[in-house]
Coordinates of C-alpha atoms and ligand atoms in Angstrom, one line a residue:
X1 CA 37.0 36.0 9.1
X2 CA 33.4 36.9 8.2
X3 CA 31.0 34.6 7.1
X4 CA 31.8 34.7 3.0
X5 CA 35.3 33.8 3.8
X6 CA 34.1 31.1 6.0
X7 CA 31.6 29.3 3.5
X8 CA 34.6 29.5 0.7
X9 CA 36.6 27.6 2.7
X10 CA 34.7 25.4 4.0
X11 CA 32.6 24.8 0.1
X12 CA 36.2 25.3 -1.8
X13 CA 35.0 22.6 -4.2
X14 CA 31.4 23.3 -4.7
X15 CA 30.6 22.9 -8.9
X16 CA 27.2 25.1 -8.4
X17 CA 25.8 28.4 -7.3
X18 CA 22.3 28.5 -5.7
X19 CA 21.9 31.2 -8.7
X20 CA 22.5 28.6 -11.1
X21 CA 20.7 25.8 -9.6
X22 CA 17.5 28.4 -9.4
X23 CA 17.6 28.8 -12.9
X24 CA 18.0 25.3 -14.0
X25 CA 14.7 24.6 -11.9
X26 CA 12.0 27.3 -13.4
X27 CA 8.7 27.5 -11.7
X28 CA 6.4 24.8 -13.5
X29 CA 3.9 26.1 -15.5
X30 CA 0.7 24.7 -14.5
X31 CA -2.9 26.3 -14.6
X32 CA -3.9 27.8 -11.4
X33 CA -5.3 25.3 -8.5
X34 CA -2.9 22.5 -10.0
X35 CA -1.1 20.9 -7.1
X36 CA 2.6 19.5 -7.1
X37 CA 2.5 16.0 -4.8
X38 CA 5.1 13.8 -4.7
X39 CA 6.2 10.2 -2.8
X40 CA 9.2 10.1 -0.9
X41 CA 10.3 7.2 -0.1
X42 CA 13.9 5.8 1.3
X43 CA 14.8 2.7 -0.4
X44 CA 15.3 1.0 3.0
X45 CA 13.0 -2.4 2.6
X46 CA 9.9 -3.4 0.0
X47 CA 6.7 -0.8 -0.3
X48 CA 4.5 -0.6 2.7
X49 CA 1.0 -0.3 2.7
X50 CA 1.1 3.0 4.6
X51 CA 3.5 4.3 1.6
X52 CA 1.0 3.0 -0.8
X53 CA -1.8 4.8 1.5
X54 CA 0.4 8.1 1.3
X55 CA 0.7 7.4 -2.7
X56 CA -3.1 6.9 -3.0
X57 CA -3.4 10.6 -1.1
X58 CA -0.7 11.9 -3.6
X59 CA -2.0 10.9 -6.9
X60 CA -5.4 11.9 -6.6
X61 CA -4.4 15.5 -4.7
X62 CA -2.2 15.9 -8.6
X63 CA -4.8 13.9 -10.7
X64 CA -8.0 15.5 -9.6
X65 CA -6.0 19.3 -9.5
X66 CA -4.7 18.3 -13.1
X67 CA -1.1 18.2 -11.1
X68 CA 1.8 16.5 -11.2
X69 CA 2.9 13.5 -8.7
X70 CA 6.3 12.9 -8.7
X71 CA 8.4 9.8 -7.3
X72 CA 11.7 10.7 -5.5
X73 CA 13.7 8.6 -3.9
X74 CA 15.9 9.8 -1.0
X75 CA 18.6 7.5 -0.9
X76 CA 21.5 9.8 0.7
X77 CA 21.8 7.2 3.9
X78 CA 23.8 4.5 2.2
X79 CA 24.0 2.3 5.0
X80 CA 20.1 1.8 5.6
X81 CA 19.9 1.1 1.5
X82 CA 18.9 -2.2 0.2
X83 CA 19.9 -2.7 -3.3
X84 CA 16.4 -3.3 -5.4
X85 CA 14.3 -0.9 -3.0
X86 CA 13.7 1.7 -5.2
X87 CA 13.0 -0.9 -8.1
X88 CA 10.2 -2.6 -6.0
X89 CA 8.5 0.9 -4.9
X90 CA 8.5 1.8 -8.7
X91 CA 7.0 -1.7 -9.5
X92 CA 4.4 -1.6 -7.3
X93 CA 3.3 2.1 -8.5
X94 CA 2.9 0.4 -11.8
X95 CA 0.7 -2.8 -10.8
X96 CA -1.9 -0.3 -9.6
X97 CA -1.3 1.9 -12.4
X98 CA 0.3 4.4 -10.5
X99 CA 3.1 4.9 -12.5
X100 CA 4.1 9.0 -11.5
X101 CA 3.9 11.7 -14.1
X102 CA 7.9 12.4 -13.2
X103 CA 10.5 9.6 -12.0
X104 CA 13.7 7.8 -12.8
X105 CA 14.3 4.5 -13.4
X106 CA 18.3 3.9 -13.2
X107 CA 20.1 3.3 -16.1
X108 CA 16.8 2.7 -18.2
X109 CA 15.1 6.2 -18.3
X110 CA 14.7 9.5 -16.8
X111 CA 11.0 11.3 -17.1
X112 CA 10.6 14.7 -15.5
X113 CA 12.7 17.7 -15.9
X114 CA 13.1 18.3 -12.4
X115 CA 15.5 15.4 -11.9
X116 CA 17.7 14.0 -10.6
X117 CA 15.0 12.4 -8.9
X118 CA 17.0 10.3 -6.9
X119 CA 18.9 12.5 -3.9
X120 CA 22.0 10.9 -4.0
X121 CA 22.8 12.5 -7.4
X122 CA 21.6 15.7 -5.6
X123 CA 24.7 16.2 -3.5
X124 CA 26.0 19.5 -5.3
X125 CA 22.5 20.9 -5.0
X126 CA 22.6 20.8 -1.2
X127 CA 26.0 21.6 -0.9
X128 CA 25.1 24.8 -2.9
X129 CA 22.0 26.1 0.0
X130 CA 24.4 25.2 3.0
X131 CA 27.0 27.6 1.7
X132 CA 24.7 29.7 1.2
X133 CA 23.2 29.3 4.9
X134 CA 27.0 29.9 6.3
X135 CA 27.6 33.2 4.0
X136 CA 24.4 34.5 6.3
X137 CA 25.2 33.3 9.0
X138 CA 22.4 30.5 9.4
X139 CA 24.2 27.8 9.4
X140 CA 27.9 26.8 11.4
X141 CA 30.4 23.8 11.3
X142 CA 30.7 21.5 13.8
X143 CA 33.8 19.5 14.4
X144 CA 32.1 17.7 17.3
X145 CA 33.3 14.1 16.9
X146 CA 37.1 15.1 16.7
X147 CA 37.1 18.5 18.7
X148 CA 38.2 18.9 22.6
X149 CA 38.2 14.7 22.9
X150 CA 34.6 14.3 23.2
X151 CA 32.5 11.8 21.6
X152 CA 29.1 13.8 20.5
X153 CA 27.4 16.6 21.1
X154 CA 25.5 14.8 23.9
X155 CA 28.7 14.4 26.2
X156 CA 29.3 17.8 25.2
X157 CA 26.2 19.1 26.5
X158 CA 26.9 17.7 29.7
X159 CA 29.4 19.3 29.5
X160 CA 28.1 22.4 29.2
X161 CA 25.0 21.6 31.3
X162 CA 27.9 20.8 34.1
X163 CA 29.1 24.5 33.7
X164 CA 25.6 25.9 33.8
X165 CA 25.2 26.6 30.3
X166 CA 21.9 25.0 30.1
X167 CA 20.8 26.8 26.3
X168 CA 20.1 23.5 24.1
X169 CA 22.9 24.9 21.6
X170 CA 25.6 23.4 20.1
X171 CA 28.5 24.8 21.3
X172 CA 30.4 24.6 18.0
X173 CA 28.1 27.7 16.8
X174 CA 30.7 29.7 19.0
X175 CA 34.0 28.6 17.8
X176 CA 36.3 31.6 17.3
X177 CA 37.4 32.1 13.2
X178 CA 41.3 31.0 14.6
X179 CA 39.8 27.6 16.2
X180 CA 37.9 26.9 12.3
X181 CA 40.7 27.9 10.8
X182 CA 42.9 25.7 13.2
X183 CA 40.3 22.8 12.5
X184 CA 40.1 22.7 8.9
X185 CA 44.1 23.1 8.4
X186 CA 44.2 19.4 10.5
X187 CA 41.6 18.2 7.7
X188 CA 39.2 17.5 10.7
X189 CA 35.8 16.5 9.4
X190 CA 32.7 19.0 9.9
X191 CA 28.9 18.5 9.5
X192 CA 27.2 21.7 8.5
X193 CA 23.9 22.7 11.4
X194 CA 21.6 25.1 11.3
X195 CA 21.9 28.1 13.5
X196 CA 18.6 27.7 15.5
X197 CA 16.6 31.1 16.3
X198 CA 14.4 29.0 18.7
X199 CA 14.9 28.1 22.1
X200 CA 12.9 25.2 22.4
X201 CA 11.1 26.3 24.7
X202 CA 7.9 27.9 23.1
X203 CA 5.0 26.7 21.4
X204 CA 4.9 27.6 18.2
X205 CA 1.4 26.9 15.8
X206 CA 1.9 24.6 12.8
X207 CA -0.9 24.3 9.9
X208 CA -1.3 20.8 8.8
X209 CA -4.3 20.3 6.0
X210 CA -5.8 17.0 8.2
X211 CA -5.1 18.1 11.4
X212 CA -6.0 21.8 11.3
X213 CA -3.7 24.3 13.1
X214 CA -1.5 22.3 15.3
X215 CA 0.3 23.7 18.8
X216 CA 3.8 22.0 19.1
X217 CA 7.2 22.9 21.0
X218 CA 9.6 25.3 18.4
X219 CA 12.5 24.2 17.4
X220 CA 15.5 24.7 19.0
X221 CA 17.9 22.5 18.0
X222 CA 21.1 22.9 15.8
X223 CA 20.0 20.6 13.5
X224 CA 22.6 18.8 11.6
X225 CA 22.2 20.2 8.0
X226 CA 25.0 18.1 6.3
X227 CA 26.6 15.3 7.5
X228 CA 30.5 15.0 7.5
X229 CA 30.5 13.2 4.1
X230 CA 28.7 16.3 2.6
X231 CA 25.3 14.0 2.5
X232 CA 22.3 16.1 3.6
X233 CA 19.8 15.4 6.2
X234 CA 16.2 14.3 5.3
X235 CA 15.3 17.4 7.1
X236 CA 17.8 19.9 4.8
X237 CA 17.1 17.9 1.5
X238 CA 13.3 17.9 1.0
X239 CA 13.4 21.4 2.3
X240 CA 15.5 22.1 -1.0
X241 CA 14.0 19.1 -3.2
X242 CA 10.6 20.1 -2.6
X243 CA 11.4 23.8 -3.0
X244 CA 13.2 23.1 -6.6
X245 CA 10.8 20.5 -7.7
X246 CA 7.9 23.0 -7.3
X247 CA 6.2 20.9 -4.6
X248 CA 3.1 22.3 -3.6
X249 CA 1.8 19.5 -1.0
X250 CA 3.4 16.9 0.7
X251 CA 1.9 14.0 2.2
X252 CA 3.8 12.2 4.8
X253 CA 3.6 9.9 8.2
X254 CA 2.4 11.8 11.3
X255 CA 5.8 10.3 12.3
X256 CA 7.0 13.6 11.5
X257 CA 4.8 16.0 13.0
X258 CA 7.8 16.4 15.9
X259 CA 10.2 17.4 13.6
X260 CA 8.0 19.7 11.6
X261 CA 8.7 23.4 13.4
X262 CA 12.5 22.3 12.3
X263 CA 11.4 21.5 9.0
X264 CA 9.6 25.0 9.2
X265 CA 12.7 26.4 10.3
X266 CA 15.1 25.2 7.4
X267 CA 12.5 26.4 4.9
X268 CA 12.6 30.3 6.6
X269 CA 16.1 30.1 7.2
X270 CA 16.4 29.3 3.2
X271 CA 14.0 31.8 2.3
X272 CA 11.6 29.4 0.9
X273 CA 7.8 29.5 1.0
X274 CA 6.0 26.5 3.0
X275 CA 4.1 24.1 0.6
X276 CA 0.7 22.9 2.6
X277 CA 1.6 19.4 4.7
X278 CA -0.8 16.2 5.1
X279 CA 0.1 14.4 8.0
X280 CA -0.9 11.3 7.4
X281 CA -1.9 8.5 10.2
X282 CA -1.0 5.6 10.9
X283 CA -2.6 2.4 9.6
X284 CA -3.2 -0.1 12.5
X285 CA -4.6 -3.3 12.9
X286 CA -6.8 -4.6 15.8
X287 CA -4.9 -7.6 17.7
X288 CA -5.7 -10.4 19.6
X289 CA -6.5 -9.1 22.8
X290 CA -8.5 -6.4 21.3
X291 CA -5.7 -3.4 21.1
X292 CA -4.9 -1.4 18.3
X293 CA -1.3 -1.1 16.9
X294 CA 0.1 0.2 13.9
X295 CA 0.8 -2.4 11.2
X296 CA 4.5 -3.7 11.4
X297 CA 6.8 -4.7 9.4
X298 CA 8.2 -7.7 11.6
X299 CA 4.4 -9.2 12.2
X300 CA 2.1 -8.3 9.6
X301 CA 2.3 -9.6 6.5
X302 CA 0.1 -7.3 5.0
X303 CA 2.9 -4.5 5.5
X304 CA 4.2 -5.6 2.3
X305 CA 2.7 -4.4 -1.0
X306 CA 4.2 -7.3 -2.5
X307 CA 2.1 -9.8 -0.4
X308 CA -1.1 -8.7 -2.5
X309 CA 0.5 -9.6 -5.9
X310 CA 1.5 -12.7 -4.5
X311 CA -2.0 -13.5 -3.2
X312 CA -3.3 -12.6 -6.2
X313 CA -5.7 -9.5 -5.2
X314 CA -6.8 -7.5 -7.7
X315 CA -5.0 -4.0 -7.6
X316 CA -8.6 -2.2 -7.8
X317 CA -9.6 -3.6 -4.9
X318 CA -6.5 -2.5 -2.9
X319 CA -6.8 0.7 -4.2
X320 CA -10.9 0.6 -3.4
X321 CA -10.1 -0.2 -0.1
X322 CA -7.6 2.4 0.7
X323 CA -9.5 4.6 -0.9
X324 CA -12.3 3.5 1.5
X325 CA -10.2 3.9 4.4
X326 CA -9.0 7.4 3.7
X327 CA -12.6 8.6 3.1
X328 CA -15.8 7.4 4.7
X329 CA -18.2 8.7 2.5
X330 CA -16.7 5.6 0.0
X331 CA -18.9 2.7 1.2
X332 CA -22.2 4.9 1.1
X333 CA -21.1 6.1 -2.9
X334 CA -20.1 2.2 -3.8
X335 CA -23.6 1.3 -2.8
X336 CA -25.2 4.3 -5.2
X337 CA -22.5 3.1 -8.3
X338 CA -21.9 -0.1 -8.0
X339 CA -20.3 -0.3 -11.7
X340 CA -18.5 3.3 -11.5
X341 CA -14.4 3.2 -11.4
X342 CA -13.1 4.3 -8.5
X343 CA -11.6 7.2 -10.0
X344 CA -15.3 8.8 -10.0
X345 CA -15.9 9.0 -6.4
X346 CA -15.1 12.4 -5.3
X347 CA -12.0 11.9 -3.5
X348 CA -9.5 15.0 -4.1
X349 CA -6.9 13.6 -1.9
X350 CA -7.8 16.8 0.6
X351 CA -11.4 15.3 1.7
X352 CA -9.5 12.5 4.2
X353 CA -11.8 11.6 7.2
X354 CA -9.2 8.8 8.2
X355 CA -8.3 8.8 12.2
X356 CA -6.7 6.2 13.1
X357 CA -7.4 3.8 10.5
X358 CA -7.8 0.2 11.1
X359 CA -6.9 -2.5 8.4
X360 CA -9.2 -5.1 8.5
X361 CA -8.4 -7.6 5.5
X362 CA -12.1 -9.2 5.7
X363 CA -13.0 -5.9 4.6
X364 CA -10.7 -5.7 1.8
X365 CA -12.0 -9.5 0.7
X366 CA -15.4 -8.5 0.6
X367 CA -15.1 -5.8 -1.8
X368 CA -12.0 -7.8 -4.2
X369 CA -15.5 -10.1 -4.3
X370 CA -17.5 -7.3 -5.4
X371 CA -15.3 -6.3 -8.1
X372 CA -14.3 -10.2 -9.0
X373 CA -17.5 -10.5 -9.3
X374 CA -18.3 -8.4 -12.3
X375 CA -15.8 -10.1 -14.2
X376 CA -16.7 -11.5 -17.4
X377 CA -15.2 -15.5 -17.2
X378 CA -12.6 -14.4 -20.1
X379 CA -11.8 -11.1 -17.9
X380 CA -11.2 -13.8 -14.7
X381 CA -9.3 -16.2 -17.2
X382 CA -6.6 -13.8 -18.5
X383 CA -5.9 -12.0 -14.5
X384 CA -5.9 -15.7 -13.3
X385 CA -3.3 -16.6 -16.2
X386 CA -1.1 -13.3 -15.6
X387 CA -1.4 -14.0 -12.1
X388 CA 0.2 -17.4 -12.6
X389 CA 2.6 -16.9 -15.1
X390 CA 4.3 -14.4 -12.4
X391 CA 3.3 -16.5 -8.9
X392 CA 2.5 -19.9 -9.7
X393 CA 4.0 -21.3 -12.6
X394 CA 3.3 -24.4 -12.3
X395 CA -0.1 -24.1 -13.1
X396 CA 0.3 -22.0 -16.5
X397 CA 0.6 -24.8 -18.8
X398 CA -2.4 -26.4 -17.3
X399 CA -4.6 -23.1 -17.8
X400 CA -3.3 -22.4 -21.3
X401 CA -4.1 -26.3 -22.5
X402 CA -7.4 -26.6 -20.9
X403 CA -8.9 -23.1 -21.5
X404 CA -12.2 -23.9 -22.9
X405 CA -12.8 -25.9 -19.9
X406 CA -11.6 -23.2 -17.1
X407 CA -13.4 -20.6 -18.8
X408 CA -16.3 -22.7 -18.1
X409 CA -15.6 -23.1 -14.7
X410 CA -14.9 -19.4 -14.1
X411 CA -18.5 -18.6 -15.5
X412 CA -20.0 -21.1 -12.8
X413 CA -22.8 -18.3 -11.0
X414 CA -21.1 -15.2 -13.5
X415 CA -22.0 -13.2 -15.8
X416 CA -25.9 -12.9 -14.4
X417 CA -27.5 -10.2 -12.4
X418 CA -26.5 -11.4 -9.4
X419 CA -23.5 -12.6 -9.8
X420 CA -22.1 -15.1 -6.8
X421 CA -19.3 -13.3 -5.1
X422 CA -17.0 -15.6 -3.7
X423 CA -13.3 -14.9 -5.2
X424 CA -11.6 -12.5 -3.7
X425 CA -7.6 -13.3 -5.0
X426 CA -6.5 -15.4 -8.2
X427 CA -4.7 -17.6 -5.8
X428 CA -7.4 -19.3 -4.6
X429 CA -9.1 -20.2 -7.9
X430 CA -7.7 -23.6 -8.5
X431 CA -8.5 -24.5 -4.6
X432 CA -11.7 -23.2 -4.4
X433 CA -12.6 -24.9 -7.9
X434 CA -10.8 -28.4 -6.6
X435 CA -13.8 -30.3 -7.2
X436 CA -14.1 -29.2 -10.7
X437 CA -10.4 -30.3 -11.8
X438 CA -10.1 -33.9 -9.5
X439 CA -13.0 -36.2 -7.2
X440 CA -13.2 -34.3 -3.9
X441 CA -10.8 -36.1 -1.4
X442 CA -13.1 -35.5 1.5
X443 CA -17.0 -35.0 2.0
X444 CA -18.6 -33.1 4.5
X445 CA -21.3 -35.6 6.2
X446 CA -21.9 -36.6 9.2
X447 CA -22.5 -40.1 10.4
X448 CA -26.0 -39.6 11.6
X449 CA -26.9 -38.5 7.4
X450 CA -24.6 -41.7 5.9
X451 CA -27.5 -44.0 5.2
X452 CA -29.6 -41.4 3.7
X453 CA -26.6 -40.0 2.4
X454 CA -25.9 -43.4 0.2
X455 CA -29.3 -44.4 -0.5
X456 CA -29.5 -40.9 -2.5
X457 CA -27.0 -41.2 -4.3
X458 CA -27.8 -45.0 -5.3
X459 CA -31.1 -43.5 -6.3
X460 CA -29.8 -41.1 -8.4
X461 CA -27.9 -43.1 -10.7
X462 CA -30.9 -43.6 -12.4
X463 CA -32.5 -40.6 -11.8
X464 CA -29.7 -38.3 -13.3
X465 CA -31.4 -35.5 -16.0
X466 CA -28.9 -32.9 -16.8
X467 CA -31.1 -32.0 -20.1
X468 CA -32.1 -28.6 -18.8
X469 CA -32.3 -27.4 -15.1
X470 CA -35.7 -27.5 -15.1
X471 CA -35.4 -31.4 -16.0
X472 CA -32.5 -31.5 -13.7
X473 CA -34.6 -30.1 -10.7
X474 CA -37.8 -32.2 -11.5
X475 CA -36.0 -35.5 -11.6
X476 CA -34.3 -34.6 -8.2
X477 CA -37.8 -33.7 -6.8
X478 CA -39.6 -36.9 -8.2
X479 CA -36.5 -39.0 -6.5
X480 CA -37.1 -37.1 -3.5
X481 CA -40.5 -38.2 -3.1
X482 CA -39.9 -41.5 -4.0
X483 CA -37.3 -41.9 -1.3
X484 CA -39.8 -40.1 1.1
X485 CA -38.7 -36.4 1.4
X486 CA -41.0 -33.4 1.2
X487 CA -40.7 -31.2 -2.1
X488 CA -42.9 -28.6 -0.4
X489 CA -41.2 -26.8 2.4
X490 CA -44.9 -25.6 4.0
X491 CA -45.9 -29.0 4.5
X492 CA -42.3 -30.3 5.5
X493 CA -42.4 -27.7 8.3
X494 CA -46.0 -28.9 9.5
X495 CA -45.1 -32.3 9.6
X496 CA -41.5 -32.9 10.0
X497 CA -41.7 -36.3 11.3
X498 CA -43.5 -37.8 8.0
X499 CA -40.3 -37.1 6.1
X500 CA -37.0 -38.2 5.9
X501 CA -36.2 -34.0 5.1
X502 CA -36.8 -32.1 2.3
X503 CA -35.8 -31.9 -1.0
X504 CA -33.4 -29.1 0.0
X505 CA -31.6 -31.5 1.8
X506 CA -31.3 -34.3 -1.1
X507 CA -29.7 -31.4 -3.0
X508 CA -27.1 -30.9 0.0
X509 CA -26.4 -34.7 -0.2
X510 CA -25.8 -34.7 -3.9
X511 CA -23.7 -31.4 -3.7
X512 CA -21.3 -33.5 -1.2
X513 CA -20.9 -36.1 -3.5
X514 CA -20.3 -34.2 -5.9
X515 CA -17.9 -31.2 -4.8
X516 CA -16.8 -32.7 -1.2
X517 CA -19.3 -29.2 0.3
X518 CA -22.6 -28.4 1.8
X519 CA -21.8 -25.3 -0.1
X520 CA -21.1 -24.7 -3.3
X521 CA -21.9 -22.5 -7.0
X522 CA -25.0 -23.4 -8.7
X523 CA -25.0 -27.4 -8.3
X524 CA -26.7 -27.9 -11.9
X525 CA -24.0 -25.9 -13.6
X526 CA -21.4 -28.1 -12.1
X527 CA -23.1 -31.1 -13.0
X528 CA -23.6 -29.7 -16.7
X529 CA -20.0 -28.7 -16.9
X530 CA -18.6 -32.4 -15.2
X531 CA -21.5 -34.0 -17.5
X532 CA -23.0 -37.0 -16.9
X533 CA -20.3 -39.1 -17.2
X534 CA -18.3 -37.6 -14.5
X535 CA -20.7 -37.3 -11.9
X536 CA -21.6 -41.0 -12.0
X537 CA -18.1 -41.5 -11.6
X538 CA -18.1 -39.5 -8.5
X539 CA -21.0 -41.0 -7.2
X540 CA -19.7 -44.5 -7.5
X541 CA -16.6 -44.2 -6.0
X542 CA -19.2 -43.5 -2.7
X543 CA -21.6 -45.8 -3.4
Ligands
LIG1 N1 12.0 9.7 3.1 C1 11.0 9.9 4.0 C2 10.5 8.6 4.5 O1 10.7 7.6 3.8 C3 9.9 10.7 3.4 C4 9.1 11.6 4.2 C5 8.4 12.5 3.2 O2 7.6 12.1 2.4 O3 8.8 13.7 3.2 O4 10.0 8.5 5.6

């Protein structure tokens, strides 16, 4: 039987041709230097950072080349599916306003006309190329599991190895045509693998856009192709997706930087030209005893996109960050525009200087506090409400009644050149703001200041101005001396032990009644915004 026969009998019920499946997908017509990225993702779990990282890489690589960047989802291993997966990946694309040129969202909409776009509906597609691959020879069946009693091919190496075959072939690439024929008659189930030209044994070189030219052992391997339920490999299918969905780039894990002169392989064997590859590293996170491993599922909570809408961080940020962390040059051009949109810094998706990259959430904080910061109080007020009405419901009705009041909180230290830049997530608002909603349950002072502590504050009931802040400050100063604290610092440092402090520290002691802090926004806007009335409330329930 030659190798026509063989492929019609093992592909009796295929629907397409590869002729036919070539012409549904036409080249795309994009101008020239446009690039074709797309994410990848198995619908195994939620949306990990690193996949977010990846999608970063992607979308700029299509944006910046006027491109496309395409979600698929490669769903053909049904038994590592969780139901929802490839809901949450699409979600999260949109919270950061990544929402791909070309996706599909099941049973509400397909966009793209390189669909389907999710590879379990691709299964006629693949089944098309491996006939192909067995009507030229480049690909075999393998009855493995069922044939001659043993198990798997490993057994059935050792088998092998035992006679002193020691090539790393499978041996079902030398069944006779009668032993096939024999096999499919019993309905005994096949996978489809690739007829390796390698020998595993030789280094071949690999081109990888981050990584430069790469020297890595061929492959050798009779890959498996397609399983014995007709469902492809990852290796076979985004050989073929990427192929028909005119992919010119794809970024993926370094994870799969062993398996890439197979990958290489497939795409020869198929007659298909190699898009360019961005092996992308890891992202690690520095642990306790000082070592760096990659972030993990199990331990880091931070390996779940989902964990920063919860926590309320502003998507920017994420995206600043990541952005940061793929390309060093970031922090230097943040400095240089401090109001520009991300978008502006020249990051092609090409440029990455990332290495091993290290997550480091203070990091992240400081620059959600940057951008926070240049929120106007209505711009905080309407995040903080969405962020609620999705995460903490409780507190919606509160925020929607009283929003006169909160916007007056959230403009405590905003809106002013220098704005303070202390909220880095919505969740933390209402905490950090405590004082401004209830008394503070707790104060920060130490014994040794208690007596001057509530002689201040007994003072101040009657020296409480809250007409202006220059009234404010001058009434606090003329208490001060009064109570025997220095107003000027010069002569407070020169003679320390004439005074009971400074006027600085008066301040600090009013702040504590106040707020519960030594720290806090600017004291005489809280006071304005409690008013009088409040304050002397506070004060008395010390003193
Ligand atoms: N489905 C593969 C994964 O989730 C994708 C790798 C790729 O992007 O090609 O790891």
């Amino acid at each position: 039987m030659d190798n026509k026969k063989l492929a019609e009998m093992l592909f009796k019920d295929n629907k397409l041709s590869v002729e036919e499946i070539e012409k549904k997908y036409p080249k795309r017509k994009l101008s020239a230097g446009a690039e074709v990225t797309r994410f990848a993702p198995s619908p195994t779990g939620f949306m990990h950072i690193g996949g977010f990282f990846q999608c970063i890489i992607d979308r700029n690589i299509a944006k910046k080349s006027g491109g496309v960047f395409y979600l698929r989802i490669e769903d053909t291993d049904k038994k590592r599916e969780l139901i929802g997966a490839s809901t949450i990946i699409l979600e999260t694309l949109r919270r950061y306003g990544y929402t791909p040129d070309e996706y599909e969202e099941k049973g509400v909409r397909v966009v793209g006309e390189y669909g389907p776009y999710f590879q379990s509906e691709r299964e006629e597609i693949y089944k098309a190329y491996a006939k192909k691959l067995v009507e030229e020879g480049k690909a075999f069946p393998c009855f493995c599991r069922k044939t001659e009693g043993l198990n798997d091919v490993k057994e059935k190496r050792e088998k092998m190895f035992a006679l002193g075959i020691t090539e790393d072939k499978d041996p079902c690439r030398n069944l006779t045509v009668e032993q096939i024929e024999e096999y499919f008659k019993d309905n005994k189930p096949f996978a489809i693998k690739l007829k390796s030209k390698g020998n595993g044994q030789g280094k071949i070189k690999v081109n990888d856009v981050l990584k430069g030219e790469i020297e890595i052992q061929e492959n050798g391997e009779d890959a498996v192709l397609l399983k014995s339920d007709f469902m492809p490999t990852y290796a076979f299918a985004h050989a073929i997706d990427d192929h028909l969905m005119g992919t010119t780039v794809v970024v993926r894990g370094e994870e799969w930087i062993p398996s890439y002169p197979l990958h290489i392989e497939i795409h020869e064997a198929l007659g298909f030209s190699l898009p360019k590859y961005i092996h992308t590293p890891l992202i690690n996170k520095i642990r306790e005893n000082g070592g760096k491993t990659k972030i993990s599922k199990r331990i880091d909570a931070e390996a779940d996109m989902r964990f920063f809408a919860k926590e309320g961080y502003e998507p920017k940020a994420l995206i600043e960050y990541l952005t940061n962390l793929a390309n060093s040059n970031f922090e230097i051009w943040r400095k240089n525009n401090p109001n520009a949109d991300v978008d502006e810094f020249p990051f092609d998706g090409f440029n990455i200087t990332a290495n091993r990259p290290v997550f480091d959430i203070v990091k992240l904080n400081d620059i959600s506090k940057d951008i926070i910061s240049r929120y106007s109080a209505e711009t905080c007020y309407q995040k903080l409400l969405a962020w609620a009405k999705e995460f903490s419901g409780e507190n919606v009705a509160y925020l929607e009644k009283d929003k006169d009041y909160v916007l007056k909180v959230l403009n405590i230290d905003r809106e002013k050149e220098k704005p303070r830049k202390d909220i880095f997530k919505w969740s933390m608002v209402l905490d950090y703001y405590d004082y401004m909603f209830s008394a503070p349950k707790s104060y920060q002072i130490e014994e040794a200041d208690r007596k001057r502590f509530e002689e201040v504050l007994r003072s101040y009931k009657s020296h409480i101005n809250l007409t202006d802040k220059d009234a404010w400050f001058g009434s606090i100063k003329d208490m001060a001396k009064e109570l025997g604290y220095a107003t000027d610092n010069k002569e407070y440092k020169l003679n320390k032990e004439k005074f009971k402090g400074n006027v600085a520290k008066v301040c600090e002691f009013l702040r504590v009644a106040v707020t519960g802090h030594k720290d806090s926004p600017d004291l005489f806007e809280i006071m304005s915004i409690l008013g009088k009335e409040k304050v002397l409330e506070r004060i008395s329930l010390i003193v």
